[in-house]
Amino acid sequence: MTVLDIRIHEGPDPRLSAREIEVLTTWLVSDSKSEASRALYLSMGTVNTHLSRIRAKYSAVGRTAPTKAALLARALQDGFIDIDDL
């Protein structure tokens, strides 16, 4: 059984798109937004826009995530990333 098989979270699903999940997980395993933008061949502005929208979606369902640590916790809870990936 993988992390994706079990969803352990405290609220509704934020309904992230596949691209938002890709940006989120790449940023979480990167040292910086700049590194994530290079890895994904995106501008820093695009990465920032995706992260802002991700935060807004979590807030909309009552699961705020204002920091990178909070987004990491949400990604782990929702099965978007595994602790072994970090």
PDB file of C-alpha atoms in Angstrom:
ATOM      1  CA  MET A   1       0.000   0.000   0.000  1.00  0.00           C
ATOM      2  CA  THR A   2       1.380   3.434  -0.899  1.00  0.00           C
ATOM      3  CA  VAL A   3       0.789   6.865   0.489  1.00  0.00           C
ATOM      4  CA  LEU A   4      -1.518   7.532  -2.458  1.00  0.00           C
ATOM      5  CA  ASP A   5      -3.707   4.614  -1.377  1.00  0.00           C
ATOM      6  CA  ILE A   6      -4.431   6.218   1.973  1.00  0.00           C
ATOM      7  CA  ARG A   7      -5.607   9.795   2.320  1.00  0.00           C
ATOM      8  CA  ILE A   8      -5.094  11.042   5.847  1.00  0.00           C
ATOM      9  CA  HIS A   9      -6.317  14.586   6.177  1.00  0.00           C
ATOM     10  CA  GLU A  10      -8.531  16.765   8.271  1.00  0.00           C
ATOM     11  CA  GLY A  11     -10.943  18.216   5.769  1.00  0.00           C
ATOM     12  CA  PRO A  12     -12.209  18.448   2.250  1.00  0.00           C
ATOM     13  CA  ASP A  13     -10.060  17.934  -0.808  1.00  0.00           C
ATOM     14  CA  PRO A  14      -8.697  21.186  -2.284  1.00  0.00           C
ATOM     15  CA  ARG A  15      -9.075  19.786  -5.829  1.00  0.00           C
ATOM     16  CA  LEU A  16      -5.592  20.610  -7.087  1.00  0.00           C
ATOM     17  CA  SER A  17      -4.922  20.158 -10.788  1.00  0.00           C
ATOM     18  CA  ALA A  18      -2.234  17.753 -11.959  1.00  0.00           C
ATOM     19  CA  ARG A  19       0.000  20.719 -12.862  1.00  0.00           C
ATOM     20  CA  GLU A  20      -0.521  22.310  -9.442  1.00  0.00           C
ATOM     21  CA  ILE A  21       0.481  19.042  -7.776  1.00  0.00           C
ATOM     22  CA  GLU A  22       3.550  18.836 -10.013  1.00  0.00           C
ATOM     23  CA  VAL A  23       4.610  22.386  -9.142  1.00  0.00           C
ATOM     24  CA  LEU A  24       3.924  21.841  -5.442  1.00  0.00           C
ATOM     25  CA  THR A  25       5.858  18.589  -5.164  1.00  0.00           C
ATOM     26  CA  THR A  26       8.774  19.872  -7.241  1.00  0.00           C
ATOM     27  CA  TRP A  27       9.026  22.975  -5.059  1.00  0.00           C
ATOM     28  CA  LEU A  28       8.800  20.935  -1.856  1.00  0.00           C
ATOM     29  CA  VAL A  29      11.820  18.809  -2.811  1.00  0.00           C
ATOM     30  CA  SER A  30      13.755  21.802  -4.145  1.00  0.00           C
ATOM     31  CA  ASP A  31      15.879  24.246  -2.213  1.00  0.00           C
ATOM     32  CA  SER A  32      14.094  27.237  -3.719  1.00  0.00           C
ATOM     33  CA  LYS A  33      11.352  28.421  -6.035  1.00  0.00           C
ATOM     34  CA  SER A  34      14.076  29.344  -8.501  1.00  0.00           C
ATOM     35  CA  GLU A  35      15.342  25.758  -8.550  1.00  0.00           C
ATOM     36  CA  ALA A  36      11.790  24.444  -9.005  1.00  0.00           C
ATOM     37  CA  SER A  37      11.145  26.870 -11.865  1.00  0.00           C
ATOM     38  CA  ARG A  38      14.284  25.676 -13.668  1.00  0.00           C
ATOM     39  CA  ALA A  39      13.378  22.020 -13.133  1.00  0.00           C
ATOM     40  CA  LEU A  40       9.906  22.581 -14.599  1.00  0.00           C
ATOM     41  CA  TYR A  41      10.989  25.034 -17.334  1.00  0.00           C
ATOM     42  CA  LEU A  42       8.640  27.666 -15.905  1.00  0.00           C
ATOM     43  CA  SER A  43       9.171  31.292 -15.011  1.00  0.00           C
ATOM     44  CA  MET A  44       9.355  32.284 -11.351  1.00  0.00           C
ATOM     45  CA  GLY A  45       6.124  34.202 -11.866  1.00  0.00           C
ATOM     46  CA  THR A  46       4.339  31.054 -13.033  1.00  0.00           C
ATOM     47  CA  VAL A  47       5.604  29.051 -10.056  1.00  0.00           C
ATOM     48  CA  ASN A  48       4.490  31.834  -7.704  1.00  0.00           C
ATOM     49  CA  THR A  49       1.067  31.950  -9.376  1.00  0.00           C
ATOM     50  CA  HIS A  50       0.602  28.190  -8.990  1.00  0.00           C
ATOM     51  CA  LEU A  51       1.644  28.317  -5.337  1.00  0.00           C
ATOM     52  CA  SER A  52      -0.710  31.233  -4.655  1.00  0.00           C
ATOM     53  CA  ARG A  53      -3.592  29.336  -6.247  1.00  0.00           C
ATOM     54  CA  ILE A  54      -2.716  26.187  -4.279  1.00  0.00           C
ATOM     55  CA  ARG A  55      -2.751  28.182  -1.034  1.00  0.00           C
ATOM     56  CA  ALA A  56      -6.075  29.782  -2.016  1.00  0.00           C
ATOM     57  CA  LYS A  57      -7.623  26.374  -2.740  1.00  0.00           C
ATOM     58  CA  TYR A  58      -6.520  25.045   0.653  1.00  0.00           C
ATOM     59  CA  SER A  59      -7.878  28.172   2.358  1.00  0.00           C
ATOM     60  CA  ALA A  60     -11.182  27.829   0.508  1.00  0.00           C
ATOM     61  CA  VAL A  61     -11.737  24.415   2.087  1.00  0.00           C
ATOM     62  CA  GLY A  62     -10.678  25.572   5.551  1.00  0.00           C
ATOM     63  CA  ARG A  63      -7.192  24.056   5.506  1.00  0.00           C
ATOM     64  CA  THR A  64      -4.878  27.058   5.438  1.00  0.00           C
ATOM     65  CA  ALA A  65      -1.250  26.576   4.441  1.00  0.00           C
ATOM     66  CA  PRO A  66       0.564  29.922   4.542  1.00  0.00           C
ATOM     67  CA  THR A  67       4.121  28.549   4.754  1.00  0.00           C
ATOM     68  CA  LYS A  68       6.210  25.969   2.941  1.00  0.00           C
ATOM     69  CA  ALA A  69       6.125  23.774   6.048  1.00  0.00           C
ATOM     70  CA  ALA A  70       2.323  23.984   6.141  1.00  0.00           C
ATOM     71  CA  LEU A  71       2.076  23.109   2.444  1.00  0.00           C
ATOM     72  CA  LEU A  72       4.418  20.169   3.046  1.00  0.00           C
ATOM     73  CA  ALA A  73       2.122  18.948   5.812  1.00  0.00           C
ATOM     74  CA  ARG A  74      -0.926  19.255   3.528  1.00  0.00           C
ATOM     75  CA  ALA A  75       0.866  17.451   0.674  1.00  0.00           C
ATOM     76  CA  LEU A  76       1.798  14.608   3.021  1.00  0.00           C
ATOM     77  CA  GLN A  77      -1.742  14.426   4.433  1.00  0.00           C
ATOM     78  CA  ASP A  78      -3.252  14.360   0.951  1.00  0.00           C
ATOM     79  CA  GLY A  79      -0.825  11.781  -0.416  1.00  0.00           C
ATOM     80  CA  PHE A  80       0.739  14.094  -2.996  1.00  0.00           C
ATOM     81  CA  ILE A  81       4.214  13.380  -1.669  1.00  0.00           C
ATOM     82  CA  ASP A  82       5.798  10.641   0.424  1.00  0.00           C
ATOM     83  CA  ILE A  83       8.142  11.371   3.311  1.00  0.00           C
ATOM     84  CA  ASP A  84      10.756   9.235   1.515  1.00  0.00           C
ATOM     85  CA  ASP A  85      10.700  11.705  -1.405  1.00  0.00           C
ATOM     86  CA  LEU A  86      12.078  14.472   0.796  1.00  0.00           C
TER      87      LEU A  86
END
